[in-house]
PDB file of C-alpha atoms in Angstrom:
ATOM      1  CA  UNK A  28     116.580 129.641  84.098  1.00  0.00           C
ATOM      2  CA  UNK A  29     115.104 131.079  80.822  1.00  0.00           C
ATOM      3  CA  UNK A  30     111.409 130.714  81.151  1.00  0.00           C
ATOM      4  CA  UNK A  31     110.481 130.877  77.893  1.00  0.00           C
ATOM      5  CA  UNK A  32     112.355 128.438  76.993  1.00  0.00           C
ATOM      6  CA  UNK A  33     110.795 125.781  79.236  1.00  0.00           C
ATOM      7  CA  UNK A  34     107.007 126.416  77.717  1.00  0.00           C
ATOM      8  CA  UNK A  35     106.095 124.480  75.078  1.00  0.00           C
ATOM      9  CA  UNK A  36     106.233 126.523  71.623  1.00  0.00           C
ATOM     10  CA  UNK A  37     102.832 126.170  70.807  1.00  0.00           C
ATOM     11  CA  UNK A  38     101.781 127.944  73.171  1.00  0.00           C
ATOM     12  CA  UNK A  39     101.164 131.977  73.145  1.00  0.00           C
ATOM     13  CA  UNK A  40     102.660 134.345  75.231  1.00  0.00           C
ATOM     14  CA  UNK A  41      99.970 135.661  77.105  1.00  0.00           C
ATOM     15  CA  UNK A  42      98.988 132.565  78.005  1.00  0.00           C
ATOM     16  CA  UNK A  43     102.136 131.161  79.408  1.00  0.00           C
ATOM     17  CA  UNK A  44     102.741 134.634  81.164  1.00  0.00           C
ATOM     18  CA  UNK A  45      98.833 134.363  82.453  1.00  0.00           C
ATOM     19  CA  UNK A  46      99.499 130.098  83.554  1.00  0.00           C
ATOM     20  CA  UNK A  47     102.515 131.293  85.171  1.00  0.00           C
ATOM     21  CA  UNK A  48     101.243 134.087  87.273  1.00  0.00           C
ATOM     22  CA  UNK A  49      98.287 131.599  88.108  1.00  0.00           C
ATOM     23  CA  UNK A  50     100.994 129.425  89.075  1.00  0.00           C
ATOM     24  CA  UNK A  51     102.345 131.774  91.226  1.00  0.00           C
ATOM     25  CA  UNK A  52      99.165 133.505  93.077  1.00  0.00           C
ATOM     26  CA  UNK A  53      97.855 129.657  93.807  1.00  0.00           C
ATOM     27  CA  UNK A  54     101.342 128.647  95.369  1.00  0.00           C
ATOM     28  CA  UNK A  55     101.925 131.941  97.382  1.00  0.00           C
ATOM     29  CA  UNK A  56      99.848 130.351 100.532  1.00  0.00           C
ATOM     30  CA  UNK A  57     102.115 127.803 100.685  1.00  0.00           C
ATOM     31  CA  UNK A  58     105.142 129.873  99.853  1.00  0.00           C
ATOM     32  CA  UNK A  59     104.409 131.957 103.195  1.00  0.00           C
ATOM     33  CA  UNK A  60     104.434 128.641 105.179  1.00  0.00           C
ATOM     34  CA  UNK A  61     107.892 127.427 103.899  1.00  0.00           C
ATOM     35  CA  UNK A  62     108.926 130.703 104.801  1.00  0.00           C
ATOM     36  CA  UNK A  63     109.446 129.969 108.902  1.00  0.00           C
ATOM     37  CA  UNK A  64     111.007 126.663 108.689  1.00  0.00           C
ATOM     38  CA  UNK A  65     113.369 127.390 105.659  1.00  0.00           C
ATOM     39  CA  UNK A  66     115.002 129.921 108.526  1.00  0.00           C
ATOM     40  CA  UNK A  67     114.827 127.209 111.261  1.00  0.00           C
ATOM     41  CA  UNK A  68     116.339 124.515 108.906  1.00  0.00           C
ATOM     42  CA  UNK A  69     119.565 127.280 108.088  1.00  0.00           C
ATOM     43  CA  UNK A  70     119.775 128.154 111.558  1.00  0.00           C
ATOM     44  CA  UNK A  71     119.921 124.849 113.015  1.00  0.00           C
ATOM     45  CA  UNK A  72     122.924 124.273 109.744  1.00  0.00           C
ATOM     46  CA  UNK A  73     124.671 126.940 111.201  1.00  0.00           C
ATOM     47  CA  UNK A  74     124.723 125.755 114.659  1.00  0.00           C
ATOM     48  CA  UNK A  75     126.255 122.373 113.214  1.00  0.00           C
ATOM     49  CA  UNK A  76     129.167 124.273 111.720  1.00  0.00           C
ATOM     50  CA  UNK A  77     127.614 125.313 108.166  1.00  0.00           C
ATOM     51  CA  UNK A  78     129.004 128.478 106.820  1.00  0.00           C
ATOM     52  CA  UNK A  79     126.515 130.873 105.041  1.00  0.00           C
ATOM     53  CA  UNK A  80     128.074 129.505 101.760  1.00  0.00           C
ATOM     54  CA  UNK A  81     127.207 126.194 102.341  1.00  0.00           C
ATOM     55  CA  UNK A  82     124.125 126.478 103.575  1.00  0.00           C
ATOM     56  CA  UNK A  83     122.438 127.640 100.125  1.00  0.00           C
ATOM     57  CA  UNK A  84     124.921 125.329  98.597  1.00  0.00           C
ATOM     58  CA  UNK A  85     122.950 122.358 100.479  1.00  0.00           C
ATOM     59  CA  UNK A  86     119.653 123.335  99.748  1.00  0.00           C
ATOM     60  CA  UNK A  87     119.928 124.472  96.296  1.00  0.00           C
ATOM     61  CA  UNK A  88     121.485 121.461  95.295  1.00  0.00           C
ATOM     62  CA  UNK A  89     119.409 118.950  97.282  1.00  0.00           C
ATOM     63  CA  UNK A  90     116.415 120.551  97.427  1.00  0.00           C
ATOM     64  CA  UNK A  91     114.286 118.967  99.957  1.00  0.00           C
ATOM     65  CA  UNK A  92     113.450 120.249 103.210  1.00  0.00           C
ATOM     66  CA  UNK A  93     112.961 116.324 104.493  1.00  0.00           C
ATOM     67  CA  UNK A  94     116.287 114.929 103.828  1.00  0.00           C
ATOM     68  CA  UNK A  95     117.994 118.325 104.710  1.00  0.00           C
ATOM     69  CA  UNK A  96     116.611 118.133 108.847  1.00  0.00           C
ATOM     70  CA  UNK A  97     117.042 114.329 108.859  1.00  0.00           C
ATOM     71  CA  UNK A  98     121.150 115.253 107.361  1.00  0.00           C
ATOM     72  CA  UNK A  99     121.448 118.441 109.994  1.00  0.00           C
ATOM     73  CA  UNK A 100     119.969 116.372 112.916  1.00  0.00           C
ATOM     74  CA  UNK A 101     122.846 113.578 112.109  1.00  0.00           C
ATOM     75  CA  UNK A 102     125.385 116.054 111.215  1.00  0.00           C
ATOM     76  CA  UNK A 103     128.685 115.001 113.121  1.00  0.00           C
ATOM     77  CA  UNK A 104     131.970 116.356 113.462  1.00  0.00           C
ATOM     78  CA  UNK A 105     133.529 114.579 111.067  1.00  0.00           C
ATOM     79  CA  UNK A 106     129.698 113.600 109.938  1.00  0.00           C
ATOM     80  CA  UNK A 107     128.643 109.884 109.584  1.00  0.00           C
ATOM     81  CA  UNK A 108     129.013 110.455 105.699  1.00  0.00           C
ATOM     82  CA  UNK A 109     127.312 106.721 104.920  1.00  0.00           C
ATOM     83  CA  UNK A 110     124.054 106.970 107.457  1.00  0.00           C
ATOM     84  CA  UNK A 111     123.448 110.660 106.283  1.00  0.00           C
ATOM     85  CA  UNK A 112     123.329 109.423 102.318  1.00  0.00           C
ATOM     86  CA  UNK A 113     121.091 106.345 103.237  1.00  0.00           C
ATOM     87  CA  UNK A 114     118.847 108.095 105.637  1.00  0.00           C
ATOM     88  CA  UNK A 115     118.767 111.097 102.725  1.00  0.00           C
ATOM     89  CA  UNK A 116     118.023 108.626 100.141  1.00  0.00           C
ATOM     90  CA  UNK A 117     115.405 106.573 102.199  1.00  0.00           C
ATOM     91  CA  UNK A 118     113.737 110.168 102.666  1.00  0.00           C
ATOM     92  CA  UNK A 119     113.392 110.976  98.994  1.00  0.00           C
ATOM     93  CA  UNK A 120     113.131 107.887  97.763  1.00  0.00           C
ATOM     94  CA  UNK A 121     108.990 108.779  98.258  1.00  0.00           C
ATOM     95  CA  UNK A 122     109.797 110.975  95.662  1.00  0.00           C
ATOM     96  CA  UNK A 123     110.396 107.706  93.184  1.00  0.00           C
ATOM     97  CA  UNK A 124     106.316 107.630  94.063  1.00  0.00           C
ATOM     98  CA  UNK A 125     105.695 111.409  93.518  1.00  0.00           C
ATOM     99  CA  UNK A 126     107.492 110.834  89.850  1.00  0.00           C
ATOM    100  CA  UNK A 127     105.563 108.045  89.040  1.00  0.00           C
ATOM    101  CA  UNK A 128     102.550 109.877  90.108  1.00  0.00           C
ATOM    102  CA  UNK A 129     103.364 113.126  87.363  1.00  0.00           C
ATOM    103  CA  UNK A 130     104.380 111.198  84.712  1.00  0.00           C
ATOM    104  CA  UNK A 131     101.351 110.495  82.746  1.00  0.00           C
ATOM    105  CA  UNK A 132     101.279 114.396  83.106  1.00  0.00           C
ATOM    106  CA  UNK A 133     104.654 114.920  81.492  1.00  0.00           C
ATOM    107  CA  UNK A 134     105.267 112.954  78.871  1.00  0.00           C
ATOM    108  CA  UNK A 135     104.440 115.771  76.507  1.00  0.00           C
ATOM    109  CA  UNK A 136     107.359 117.158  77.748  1.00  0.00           C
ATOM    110  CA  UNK A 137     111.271 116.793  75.651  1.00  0.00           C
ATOM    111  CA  UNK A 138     113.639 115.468  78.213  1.00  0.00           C
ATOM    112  CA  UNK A 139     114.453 118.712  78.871  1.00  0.00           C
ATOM    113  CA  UNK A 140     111.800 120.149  79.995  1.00  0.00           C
ATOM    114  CA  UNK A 141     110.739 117.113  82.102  1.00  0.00           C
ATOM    115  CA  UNK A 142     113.785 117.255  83.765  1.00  0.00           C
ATOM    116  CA  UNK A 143     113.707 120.658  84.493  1.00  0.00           C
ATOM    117  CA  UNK A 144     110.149 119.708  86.161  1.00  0.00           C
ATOM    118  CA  UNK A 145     111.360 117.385  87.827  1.00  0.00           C
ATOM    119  CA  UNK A 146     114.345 119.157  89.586  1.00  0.00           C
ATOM    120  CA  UNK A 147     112.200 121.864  90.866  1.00  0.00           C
ATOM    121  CA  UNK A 148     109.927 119.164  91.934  1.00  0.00           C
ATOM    122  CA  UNK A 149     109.391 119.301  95.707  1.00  0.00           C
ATOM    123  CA  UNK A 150     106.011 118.223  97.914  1.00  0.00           C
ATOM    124  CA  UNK A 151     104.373 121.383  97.775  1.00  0.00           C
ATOM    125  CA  UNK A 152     104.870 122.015  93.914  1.00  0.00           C
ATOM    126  CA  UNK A 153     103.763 118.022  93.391  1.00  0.00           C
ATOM    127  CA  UNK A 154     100.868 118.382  95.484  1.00  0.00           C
ATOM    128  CA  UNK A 155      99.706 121.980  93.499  1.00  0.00           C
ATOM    129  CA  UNK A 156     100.816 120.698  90.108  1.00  0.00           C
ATOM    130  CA  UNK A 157      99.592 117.238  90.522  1.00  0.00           C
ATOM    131  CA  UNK A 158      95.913 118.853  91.815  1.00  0.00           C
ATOM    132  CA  UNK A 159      95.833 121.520  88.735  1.00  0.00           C
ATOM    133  CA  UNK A 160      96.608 118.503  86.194  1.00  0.00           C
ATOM    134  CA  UNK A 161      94.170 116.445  87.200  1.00  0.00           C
ATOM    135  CA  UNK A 162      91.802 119.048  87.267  1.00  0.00           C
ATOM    136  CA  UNK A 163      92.647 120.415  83.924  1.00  0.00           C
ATOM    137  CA  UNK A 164      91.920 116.968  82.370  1.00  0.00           C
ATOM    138  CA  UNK A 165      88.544 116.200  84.230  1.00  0.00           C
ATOM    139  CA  UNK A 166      87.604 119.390  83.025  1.00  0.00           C
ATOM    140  CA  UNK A 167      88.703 118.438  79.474  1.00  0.00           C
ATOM    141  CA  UNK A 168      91.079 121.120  78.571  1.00  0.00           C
ATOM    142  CA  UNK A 169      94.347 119.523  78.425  1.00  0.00           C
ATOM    143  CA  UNK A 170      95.950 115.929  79.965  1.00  0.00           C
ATOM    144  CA  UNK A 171      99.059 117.291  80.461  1.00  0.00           C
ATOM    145  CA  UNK A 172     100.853 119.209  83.239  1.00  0.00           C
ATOM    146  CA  UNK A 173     100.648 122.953  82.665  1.00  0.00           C
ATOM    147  CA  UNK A 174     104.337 123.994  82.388  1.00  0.00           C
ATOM    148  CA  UNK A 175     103.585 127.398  83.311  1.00  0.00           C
ATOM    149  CA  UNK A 176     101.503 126.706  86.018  1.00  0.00           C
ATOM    150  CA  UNK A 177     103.905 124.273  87.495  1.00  0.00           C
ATOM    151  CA  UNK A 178     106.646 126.707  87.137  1.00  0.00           C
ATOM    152  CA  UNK A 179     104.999 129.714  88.768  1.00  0.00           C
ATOM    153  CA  UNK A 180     104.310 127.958  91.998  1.00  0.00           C
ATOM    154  CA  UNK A 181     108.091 125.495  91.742  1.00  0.00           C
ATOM    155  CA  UNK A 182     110.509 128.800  91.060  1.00  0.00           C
ATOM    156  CA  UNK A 183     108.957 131.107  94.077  1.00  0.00           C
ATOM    157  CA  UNK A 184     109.641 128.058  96.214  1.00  0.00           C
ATOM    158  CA  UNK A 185     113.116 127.326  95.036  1.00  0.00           C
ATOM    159  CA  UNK A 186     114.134 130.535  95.341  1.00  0.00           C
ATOM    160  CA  UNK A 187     112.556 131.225  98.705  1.00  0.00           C
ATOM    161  CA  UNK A 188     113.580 127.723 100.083  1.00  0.00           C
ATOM    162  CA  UNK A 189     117.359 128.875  98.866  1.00  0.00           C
ATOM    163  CA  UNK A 190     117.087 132.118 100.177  1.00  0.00           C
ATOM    164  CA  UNK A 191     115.828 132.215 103.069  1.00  0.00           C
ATOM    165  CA  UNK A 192     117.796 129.155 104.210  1.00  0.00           C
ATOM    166  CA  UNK A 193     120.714 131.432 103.775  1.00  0.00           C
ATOM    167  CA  UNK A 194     119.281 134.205 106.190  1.00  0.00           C
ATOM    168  CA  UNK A 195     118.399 131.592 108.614  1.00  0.00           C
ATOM    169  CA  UNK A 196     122.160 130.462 108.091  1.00  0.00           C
ATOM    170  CA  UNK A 197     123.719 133.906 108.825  1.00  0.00           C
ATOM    171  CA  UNK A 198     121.301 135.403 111.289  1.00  0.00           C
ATOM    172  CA  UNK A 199     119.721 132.294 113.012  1.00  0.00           C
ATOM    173  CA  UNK A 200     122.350 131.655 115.327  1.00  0.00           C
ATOM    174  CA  UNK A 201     122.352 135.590 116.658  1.00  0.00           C
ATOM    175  CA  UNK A 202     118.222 134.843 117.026  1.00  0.00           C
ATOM    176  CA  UNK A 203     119.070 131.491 119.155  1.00  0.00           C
ATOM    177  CA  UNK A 204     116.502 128.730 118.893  1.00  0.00           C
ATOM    178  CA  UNK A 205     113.739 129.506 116.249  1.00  0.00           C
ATOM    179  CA  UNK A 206     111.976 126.623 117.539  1.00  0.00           C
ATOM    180  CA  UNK A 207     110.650 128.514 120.939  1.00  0.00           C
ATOM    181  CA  UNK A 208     109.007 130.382 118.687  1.00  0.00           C
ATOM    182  CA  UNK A 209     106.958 127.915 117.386  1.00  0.00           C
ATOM    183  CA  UNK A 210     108.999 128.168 113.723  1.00  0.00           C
ATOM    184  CA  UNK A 211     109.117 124.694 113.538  1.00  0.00           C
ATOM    185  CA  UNK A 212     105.622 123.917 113.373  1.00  0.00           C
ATOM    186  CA  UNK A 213     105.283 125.307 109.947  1.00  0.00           C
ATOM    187  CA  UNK A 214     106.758 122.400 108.533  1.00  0.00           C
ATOM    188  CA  UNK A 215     104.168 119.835 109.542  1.00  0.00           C
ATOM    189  CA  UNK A 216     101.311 123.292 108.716  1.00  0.00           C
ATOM    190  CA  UNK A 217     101.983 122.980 105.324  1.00  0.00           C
ATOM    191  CA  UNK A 218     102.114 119.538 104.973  1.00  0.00           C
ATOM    192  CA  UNK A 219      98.870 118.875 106.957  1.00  0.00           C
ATOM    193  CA  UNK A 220      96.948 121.962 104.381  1.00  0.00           C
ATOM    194  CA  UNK A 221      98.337 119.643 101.664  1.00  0.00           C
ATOM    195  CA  UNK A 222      96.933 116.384 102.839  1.00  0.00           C
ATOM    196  CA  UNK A 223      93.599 117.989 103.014  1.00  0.00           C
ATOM    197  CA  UNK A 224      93.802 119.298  99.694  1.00  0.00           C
ATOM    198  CA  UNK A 225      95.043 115.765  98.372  1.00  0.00           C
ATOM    199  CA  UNK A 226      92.291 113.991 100.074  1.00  0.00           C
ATOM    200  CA  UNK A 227      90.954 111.311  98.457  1.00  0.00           C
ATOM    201  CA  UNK A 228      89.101 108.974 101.437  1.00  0.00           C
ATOM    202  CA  UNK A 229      90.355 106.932 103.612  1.00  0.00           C
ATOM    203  CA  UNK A 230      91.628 103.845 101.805  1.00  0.00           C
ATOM    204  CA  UNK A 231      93.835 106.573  99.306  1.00  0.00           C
ATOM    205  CA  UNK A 232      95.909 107.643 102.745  1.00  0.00           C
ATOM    206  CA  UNK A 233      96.517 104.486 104.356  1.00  0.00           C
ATOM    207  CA  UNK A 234     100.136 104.776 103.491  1.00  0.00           C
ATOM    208  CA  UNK A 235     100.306 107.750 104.879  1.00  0.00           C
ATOM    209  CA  UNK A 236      99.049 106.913 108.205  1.00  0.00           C
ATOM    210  CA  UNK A 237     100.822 103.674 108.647  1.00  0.00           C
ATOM    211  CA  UNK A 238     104.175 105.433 107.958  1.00  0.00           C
ATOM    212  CA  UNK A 239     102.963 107.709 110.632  1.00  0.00           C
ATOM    213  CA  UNK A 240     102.112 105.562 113.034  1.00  0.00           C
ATOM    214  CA  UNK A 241     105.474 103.581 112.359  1.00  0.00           C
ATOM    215  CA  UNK A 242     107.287 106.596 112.328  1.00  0.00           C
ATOM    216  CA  UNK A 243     105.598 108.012 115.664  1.00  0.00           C
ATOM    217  CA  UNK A 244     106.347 104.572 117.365  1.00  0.00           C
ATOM    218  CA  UNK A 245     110.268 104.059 116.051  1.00  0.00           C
ATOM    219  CA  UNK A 246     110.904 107.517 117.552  1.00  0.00           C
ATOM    220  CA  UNK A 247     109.266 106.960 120.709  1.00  0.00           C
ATOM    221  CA  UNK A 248     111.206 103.717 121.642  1.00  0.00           C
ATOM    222  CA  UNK A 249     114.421 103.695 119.659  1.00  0.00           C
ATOM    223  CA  UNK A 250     116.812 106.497 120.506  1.00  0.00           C
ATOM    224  CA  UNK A 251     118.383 108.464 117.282  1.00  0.00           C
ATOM    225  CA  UNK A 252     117.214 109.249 114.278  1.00  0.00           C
ATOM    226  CA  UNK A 253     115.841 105.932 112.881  1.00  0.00           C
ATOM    227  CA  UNK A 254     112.177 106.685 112.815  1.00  0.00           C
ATOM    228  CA  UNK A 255     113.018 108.884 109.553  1.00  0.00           C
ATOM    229  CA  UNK A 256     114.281 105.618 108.022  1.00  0.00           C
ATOM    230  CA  UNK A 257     111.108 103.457 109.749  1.00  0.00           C
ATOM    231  CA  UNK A 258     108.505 106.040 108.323  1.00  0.00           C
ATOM    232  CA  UNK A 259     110.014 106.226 104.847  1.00  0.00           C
ATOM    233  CA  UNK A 260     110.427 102.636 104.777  1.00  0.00           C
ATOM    234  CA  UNK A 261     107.020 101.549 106.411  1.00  0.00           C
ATOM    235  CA  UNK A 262     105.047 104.224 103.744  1.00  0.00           C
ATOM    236  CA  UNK A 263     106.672 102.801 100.416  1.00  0.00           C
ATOM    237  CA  UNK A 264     106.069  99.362 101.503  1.00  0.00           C
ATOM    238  CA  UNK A 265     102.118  99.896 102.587  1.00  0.00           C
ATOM    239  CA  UNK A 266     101.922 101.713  99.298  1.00  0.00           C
ATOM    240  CA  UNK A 267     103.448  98.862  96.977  1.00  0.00           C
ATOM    241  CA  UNK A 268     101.424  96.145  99.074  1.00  0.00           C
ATOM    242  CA  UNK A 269      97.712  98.225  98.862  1.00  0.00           C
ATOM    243  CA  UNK A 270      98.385  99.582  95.501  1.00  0.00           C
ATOM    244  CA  UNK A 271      96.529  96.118  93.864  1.00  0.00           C
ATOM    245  CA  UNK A 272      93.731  97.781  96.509  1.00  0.00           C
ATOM    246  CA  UNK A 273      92.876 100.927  94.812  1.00  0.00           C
TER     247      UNK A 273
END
């Protein structure tokens, strides 16, 4: 992707080079967190029968890490085609919410450009994008969504999320289980260092914690995978229901 030709044209080159790089130094945190489980989540691929091709093929084209070890931890031979797309969709469908959520921010964005946003669109870029908008317009200087901002933190993690899914692809299964080495704990790390960052009280994350607690039950008394589909389910319904709340 061009860069330049994502920023809006009004704005000067310095800047968008200077919003970028912001974008980038405030995202790099995060970035090294992604980092462990993007090699668990190819690894584990491989061990289902992924080649090295597909691998990046999956997670460049699907681009979220949720979905992607809810589809590997179903992944048959032949797969269960039909419960992999609904348990994928029922995973990002909370990203119906996470749209909703940016676009007041976007809308002085073409199509283009909004679409572009939201492709690269993932939790951590939301969370850092959505933070740096609002914060931008309760400090007055713009109501929009920083384009290069958003970009410098959402191409580092594309690329990594890609890439290193592809390492953990072709070397994970020489390593063996990343998991005994704690890899897997990254993945609920980052999210955890985003929920702080995104707190907002109690009565903001009730959602949250009833899709937890829903998820956390499902999986400890149903066997399989359906406490993905229980906590996806469980947190877009307590949202709709308490929304008239906030």
């Amino acid at each position: 992707m061009d860069i330049s030709q994502v920023y809006a044209p009004t704005e000067n080159t310095t800047v968008q080079r200077s919003e970028f790089w912001r974008g980038a130094q405030a995202g790099f945190p995060v970035l090294l967190g992604i980092i462990p489980y993007a090699l668990v989540l190819g690894a584990q691929a491989a061990q289902k029968g992924l080649t090295v091709l597909e691998v990046p093929l999956m997670t460049g084209l699907n681009f979220a890490g949720g979905s992607e070890f809810a589809a590997i931890q179903l992944w048959t031979s032949p797969p269960h085609i039909l419960l992999i797309v609904a348990i994928t969709f029922l995973v990002n469908s909370r990203h119906l919410l996470m749209g909703a959520a940016l676009a007041p921010f976007i809308r002085h964005l073409s199509k283009r450009r909004a679409l572009a946003a939201l492709f690269l669109m993932c939790d951590e870029s939301w969370a850092l994008g959505l933070d740096d908008a609002r914060r931008r317009k309760m400090q007055g200087i713009s109501n929009g969504l920083s384009m290069p901002f958003y970009l410098g933190v959402a191409i580092p993690f594309y690329g990594a999320w890609v890439a290193f899914t592809a390492l953990g692809g072709a070397f994970g299964p020489m390593m063996g289980d990343l998991r005994i080495y704690g890899f897997d704990m990254a993945f609920p790390a980052v999210f955890l260092v985003l929920l702080a960052g995104m707190w907002k009280g109690f009565a903001a994350a009730r959602p949250w914690l009833i899709s937890l607690v829903v998820a956390a039950t499902t999986y400890l008394t149903i066997p399989g995978a359906w406490y993905v589909a229980a906590g996806a389910l469980s947190g877009l319904i307590a949202a709709y229901l308490l929304a008239g709340d906030e």
